[in-house]
Short mmCIF file of C-alpha atoms in Angstrom, two decimals:
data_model
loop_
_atom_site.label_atom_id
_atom_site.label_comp_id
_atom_site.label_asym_id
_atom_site.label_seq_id
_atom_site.Cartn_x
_atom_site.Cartn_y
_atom_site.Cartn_z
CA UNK A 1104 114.22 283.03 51.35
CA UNK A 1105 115.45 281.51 48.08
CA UNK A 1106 116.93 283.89 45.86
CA UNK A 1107 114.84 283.20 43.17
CA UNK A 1108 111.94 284.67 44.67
CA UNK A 1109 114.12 287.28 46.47
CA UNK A 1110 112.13 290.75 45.47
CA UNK A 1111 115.56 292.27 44.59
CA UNK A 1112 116.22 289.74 42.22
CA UNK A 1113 115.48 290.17 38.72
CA UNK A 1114 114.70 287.51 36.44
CA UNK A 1115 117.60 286.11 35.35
CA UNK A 1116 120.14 287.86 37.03
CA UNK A 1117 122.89 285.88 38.66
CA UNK A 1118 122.51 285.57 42.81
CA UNK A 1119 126.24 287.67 43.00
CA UNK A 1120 124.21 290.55 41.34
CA UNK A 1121 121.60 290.57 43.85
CA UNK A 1122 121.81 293.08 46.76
CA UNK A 1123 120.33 292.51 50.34
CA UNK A 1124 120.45 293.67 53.83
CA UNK A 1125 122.25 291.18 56.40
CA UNK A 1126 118.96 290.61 58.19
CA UNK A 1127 118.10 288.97 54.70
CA UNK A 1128 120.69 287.05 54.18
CA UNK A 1129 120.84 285.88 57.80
CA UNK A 1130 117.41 284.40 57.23
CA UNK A 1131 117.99 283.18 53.90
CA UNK A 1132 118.54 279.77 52.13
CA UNK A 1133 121.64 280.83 50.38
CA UNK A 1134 124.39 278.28 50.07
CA UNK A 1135 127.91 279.21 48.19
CA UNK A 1136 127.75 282.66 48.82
CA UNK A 1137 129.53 284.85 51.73
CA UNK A 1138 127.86 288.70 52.46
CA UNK A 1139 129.73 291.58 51.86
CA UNK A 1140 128.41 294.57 52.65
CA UNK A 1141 124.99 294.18 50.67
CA UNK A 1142 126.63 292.09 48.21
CA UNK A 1143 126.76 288.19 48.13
CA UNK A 1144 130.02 287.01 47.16
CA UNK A 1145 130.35 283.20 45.21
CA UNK A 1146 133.02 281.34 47.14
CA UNK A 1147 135.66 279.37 45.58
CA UNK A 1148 134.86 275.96 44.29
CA UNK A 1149 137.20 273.63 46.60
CA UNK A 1150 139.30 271.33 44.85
CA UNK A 1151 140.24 267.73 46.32
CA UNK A 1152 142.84 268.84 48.09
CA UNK A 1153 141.40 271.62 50.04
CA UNK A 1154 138.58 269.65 51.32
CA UNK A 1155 141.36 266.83 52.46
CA UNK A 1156 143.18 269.66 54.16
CA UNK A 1157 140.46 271.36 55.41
CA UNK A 1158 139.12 268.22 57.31
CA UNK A 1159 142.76 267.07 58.30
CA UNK A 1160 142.38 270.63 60.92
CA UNK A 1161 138.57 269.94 61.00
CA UNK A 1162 139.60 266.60 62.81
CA UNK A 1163 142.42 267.39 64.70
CA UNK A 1164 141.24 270.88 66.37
CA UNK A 1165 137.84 269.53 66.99
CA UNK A 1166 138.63 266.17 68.49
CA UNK A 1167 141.04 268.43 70.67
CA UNK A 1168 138.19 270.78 71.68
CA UNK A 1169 135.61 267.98 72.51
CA UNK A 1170 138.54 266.43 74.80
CA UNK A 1171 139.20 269.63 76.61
CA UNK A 1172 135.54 270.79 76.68
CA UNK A 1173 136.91 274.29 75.44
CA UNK A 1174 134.00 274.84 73.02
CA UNK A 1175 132.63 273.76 69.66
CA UNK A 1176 134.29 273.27 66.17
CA UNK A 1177 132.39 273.78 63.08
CA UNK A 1178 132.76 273.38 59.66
CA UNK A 1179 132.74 275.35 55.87
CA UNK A 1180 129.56 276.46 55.38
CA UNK A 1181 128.61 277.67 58.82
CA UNK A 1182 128.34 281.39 58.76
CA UNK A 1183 129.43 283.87 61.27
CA UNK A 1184 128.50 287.68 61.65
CA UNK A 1185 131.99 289.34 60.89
CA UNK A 1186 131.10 293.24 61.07
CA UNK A 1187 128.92 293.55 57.96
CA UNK A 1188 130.01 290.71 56.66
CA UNK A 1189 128.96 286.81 56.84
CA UNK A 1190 131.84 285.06 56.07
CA UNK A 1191 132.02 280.99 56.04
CA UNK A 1192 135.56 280.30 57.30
CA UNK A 1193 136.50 276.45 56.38
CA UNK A 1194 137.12 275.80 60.43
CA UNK A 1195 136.03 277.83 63.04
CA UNK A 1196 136.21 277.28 67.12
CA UNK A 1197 134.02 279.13 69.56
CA UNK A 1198 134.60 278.92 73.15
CA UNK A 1199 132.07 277.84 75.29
CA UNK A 1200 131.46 281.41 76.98
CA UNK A 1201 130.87 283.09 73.62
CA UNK A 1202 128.61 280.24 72.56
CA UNK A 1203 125.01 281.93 71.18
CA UNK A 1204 121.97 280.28 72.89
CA UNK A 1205 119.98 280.64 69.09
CA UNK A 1206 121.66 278.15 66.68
CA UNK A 1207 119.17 278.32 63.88
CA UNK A 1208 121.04 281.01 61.89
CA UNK A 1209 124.77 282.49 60.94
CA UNK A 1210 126.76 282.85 64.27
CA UNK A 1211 126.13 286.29 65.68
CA UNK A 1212 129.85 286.49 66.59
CA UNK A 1213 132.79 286.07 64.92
CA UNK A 1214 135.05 283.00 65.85
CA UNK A 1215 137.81 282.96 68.46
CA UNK A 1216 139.73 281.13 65.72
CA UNK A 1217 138.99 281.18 62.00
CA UNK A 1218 140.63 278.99 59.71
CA UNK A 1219 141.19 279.64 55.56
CA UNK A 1220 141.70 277.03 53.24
CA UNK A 1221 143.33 278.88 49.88
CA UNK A 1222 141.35 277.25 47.04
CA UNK A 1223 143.62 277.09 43.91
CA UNK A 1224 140.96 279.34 42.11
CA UNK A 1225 141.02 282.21 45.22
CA UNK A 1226 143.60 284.77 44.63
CA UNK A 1227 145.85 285.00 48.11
CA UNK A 1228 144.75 288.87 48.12
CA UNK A 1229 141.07 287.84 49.33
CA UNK A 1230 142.56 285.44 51.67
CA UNK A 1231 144.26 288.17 53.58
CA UNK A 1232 141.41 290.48 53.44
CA UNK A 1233 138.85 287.76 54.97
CA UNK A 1234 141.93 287.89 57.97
CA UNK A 1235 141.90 291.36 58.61
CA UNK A 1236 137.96 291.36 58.56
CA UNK A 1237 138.01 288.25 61.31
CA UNK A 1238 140.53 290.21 63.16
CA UNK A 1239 138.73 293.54 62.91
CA UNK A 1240 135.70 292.14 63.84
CA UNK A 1241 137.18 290.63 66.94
CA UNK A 1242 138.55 287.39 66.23
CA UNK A 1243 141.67 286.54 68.14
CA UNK A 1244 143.51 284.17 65.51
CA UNK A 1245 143.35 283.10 62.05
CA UNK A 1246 144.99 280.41 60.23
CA UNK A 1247 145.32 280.77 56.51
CA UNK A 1248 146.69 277.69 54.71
CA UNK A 1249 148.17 277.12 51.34
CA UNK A 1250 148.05 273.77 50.19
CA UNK A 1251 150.37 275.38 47.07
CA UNK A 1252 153.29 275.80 49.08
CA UNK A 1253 152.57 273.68 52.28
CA UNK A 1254 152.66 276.64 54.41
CA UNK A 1255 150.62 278.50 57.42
CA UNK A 1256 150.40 282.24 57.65
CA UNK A 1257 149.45 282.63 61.40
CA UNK A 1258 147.27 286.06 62.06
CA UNK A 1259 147.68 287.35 65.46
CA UNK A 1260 146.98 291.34 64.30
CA UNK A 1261 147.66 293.09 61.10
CA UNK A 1262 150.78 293.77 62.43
CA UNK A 1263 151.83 290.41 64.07
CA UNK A 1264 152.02 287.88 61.35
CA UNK A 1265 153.92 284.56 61.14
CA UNK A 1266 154.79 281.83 58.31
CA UNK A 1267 155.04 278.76 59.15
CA UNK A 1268 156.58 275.74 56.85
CA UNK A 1269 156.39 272.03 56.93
CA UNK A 1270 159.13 271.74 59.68
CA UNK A 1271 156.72 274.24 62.51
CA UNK A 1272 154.29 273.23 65.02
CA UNK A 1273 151.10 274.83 64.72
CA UNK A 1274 149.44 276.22 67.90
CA UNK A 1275 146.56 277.43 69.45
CA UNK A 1276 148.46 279.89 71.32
CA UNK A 1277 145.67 281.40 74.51
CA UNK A 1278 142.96 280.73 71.69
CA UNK A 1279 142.93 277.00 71.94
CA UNK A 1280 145.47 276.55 74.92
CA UNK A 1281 147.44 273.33 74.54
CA UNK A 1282 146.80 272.38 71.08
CA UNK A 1283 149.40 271.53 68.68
CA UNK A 1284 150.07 269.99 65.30
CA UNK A 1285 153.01 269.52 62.99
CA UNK A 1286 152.52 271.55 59.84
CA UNK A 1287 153.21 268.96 57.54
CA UNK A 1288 150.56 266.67 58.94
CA UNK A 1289 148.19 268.89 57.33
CA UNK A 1290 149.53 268.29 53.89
CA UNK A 1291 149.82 264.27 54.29
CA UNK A 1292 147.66 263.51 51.51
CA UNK A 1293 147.04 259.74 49.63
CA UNK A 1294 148.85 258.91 47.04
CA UNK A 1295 147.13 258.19 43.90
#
């Protein structure tokens, strides 16, 4: 359904003004927007550097996954149902088990792992909400990275939280059994 046609949408109006059931947005065209309770959401404009991050774990975790046959990897822009939310985590891995037979829409599920890139226009407050919501919703671990400050916040619970700097390993814990990174490969960017 494009949002331009959307009955709810009045001429003019900007798409984040626009209300709309899940089942709607499930079925709709809309790209750049996450669902919030009725609300769509615009979601932070990556920079450069997120998107080199971003694909730096995209890589790593995936080629990992395909090797181990633990699941599938996908990218930003895929959505997954997170309570009565669809959020669009950066990375996300879903073991083969909790795979959905219909592919065609968001993910009826929320991710065994969900990974956040902080975009340097996304306050660090909505980053940590998004967690809670994946964890809430069922979601066993959550990686939120800060290409600011080179650093991992690992999300076990709201309770069980960890930071990790350049000088940790990253791990999949029993999420993604066996995988492992250095932090700072993350952040290994080109020089200009």
């Amino acid at each position: 359904m494009n949002l331009q046609t959307h009955p709810l949408a009045p001429a003019g109006m900007p798409p984040e003004n626009v209300t709309m059931t899940l089942e709607e947005f499930l079925v709709s065209d809309v790209d750049g927007y996450e669902y919030v309770k009725g609300e769509l959401i615009p979601m932070a404009a990556p920079s450069a550097e997120h998107g080199l991050v971003g694909s730096r774990v995209f890589i790593r975790l995936g080629n990992y996954v395909i090797a181990n046959q633990l699941g599938e990897v996908v990218s930003a822009e895929t959505g997954f149902q997170v309570g009565e939310r669809v959020l669009k985590p950066d990375v996300a891995f879903v073991s083969t088990p909790r795979l959905p037979a219909d592919l065609i829409k968001a993910f009826p599920v929320p991710p065994d792992l969900a990974v956040e890139v902080i975009s340097p226009s996304e306050p660090f407050r909505k980053a940590v909400e998004k967690a809670f919501a994946y964890l809430e919703a069922g979601t066993r671990l959550v990686w939120v990275i800060e290409p600011g400050s080179k650093t991992v916040i690992v999300y076990r619970s709201e309770t069980d939280i960890t930071l990790l700097t350049r000088e940790d390993t990253l791990t999949g814990e029993d999420v993604v059994e066996g995988f492992a990174c250095q932090v700072a490969e993350l952040f290994e960017l080109p020089s200009g």
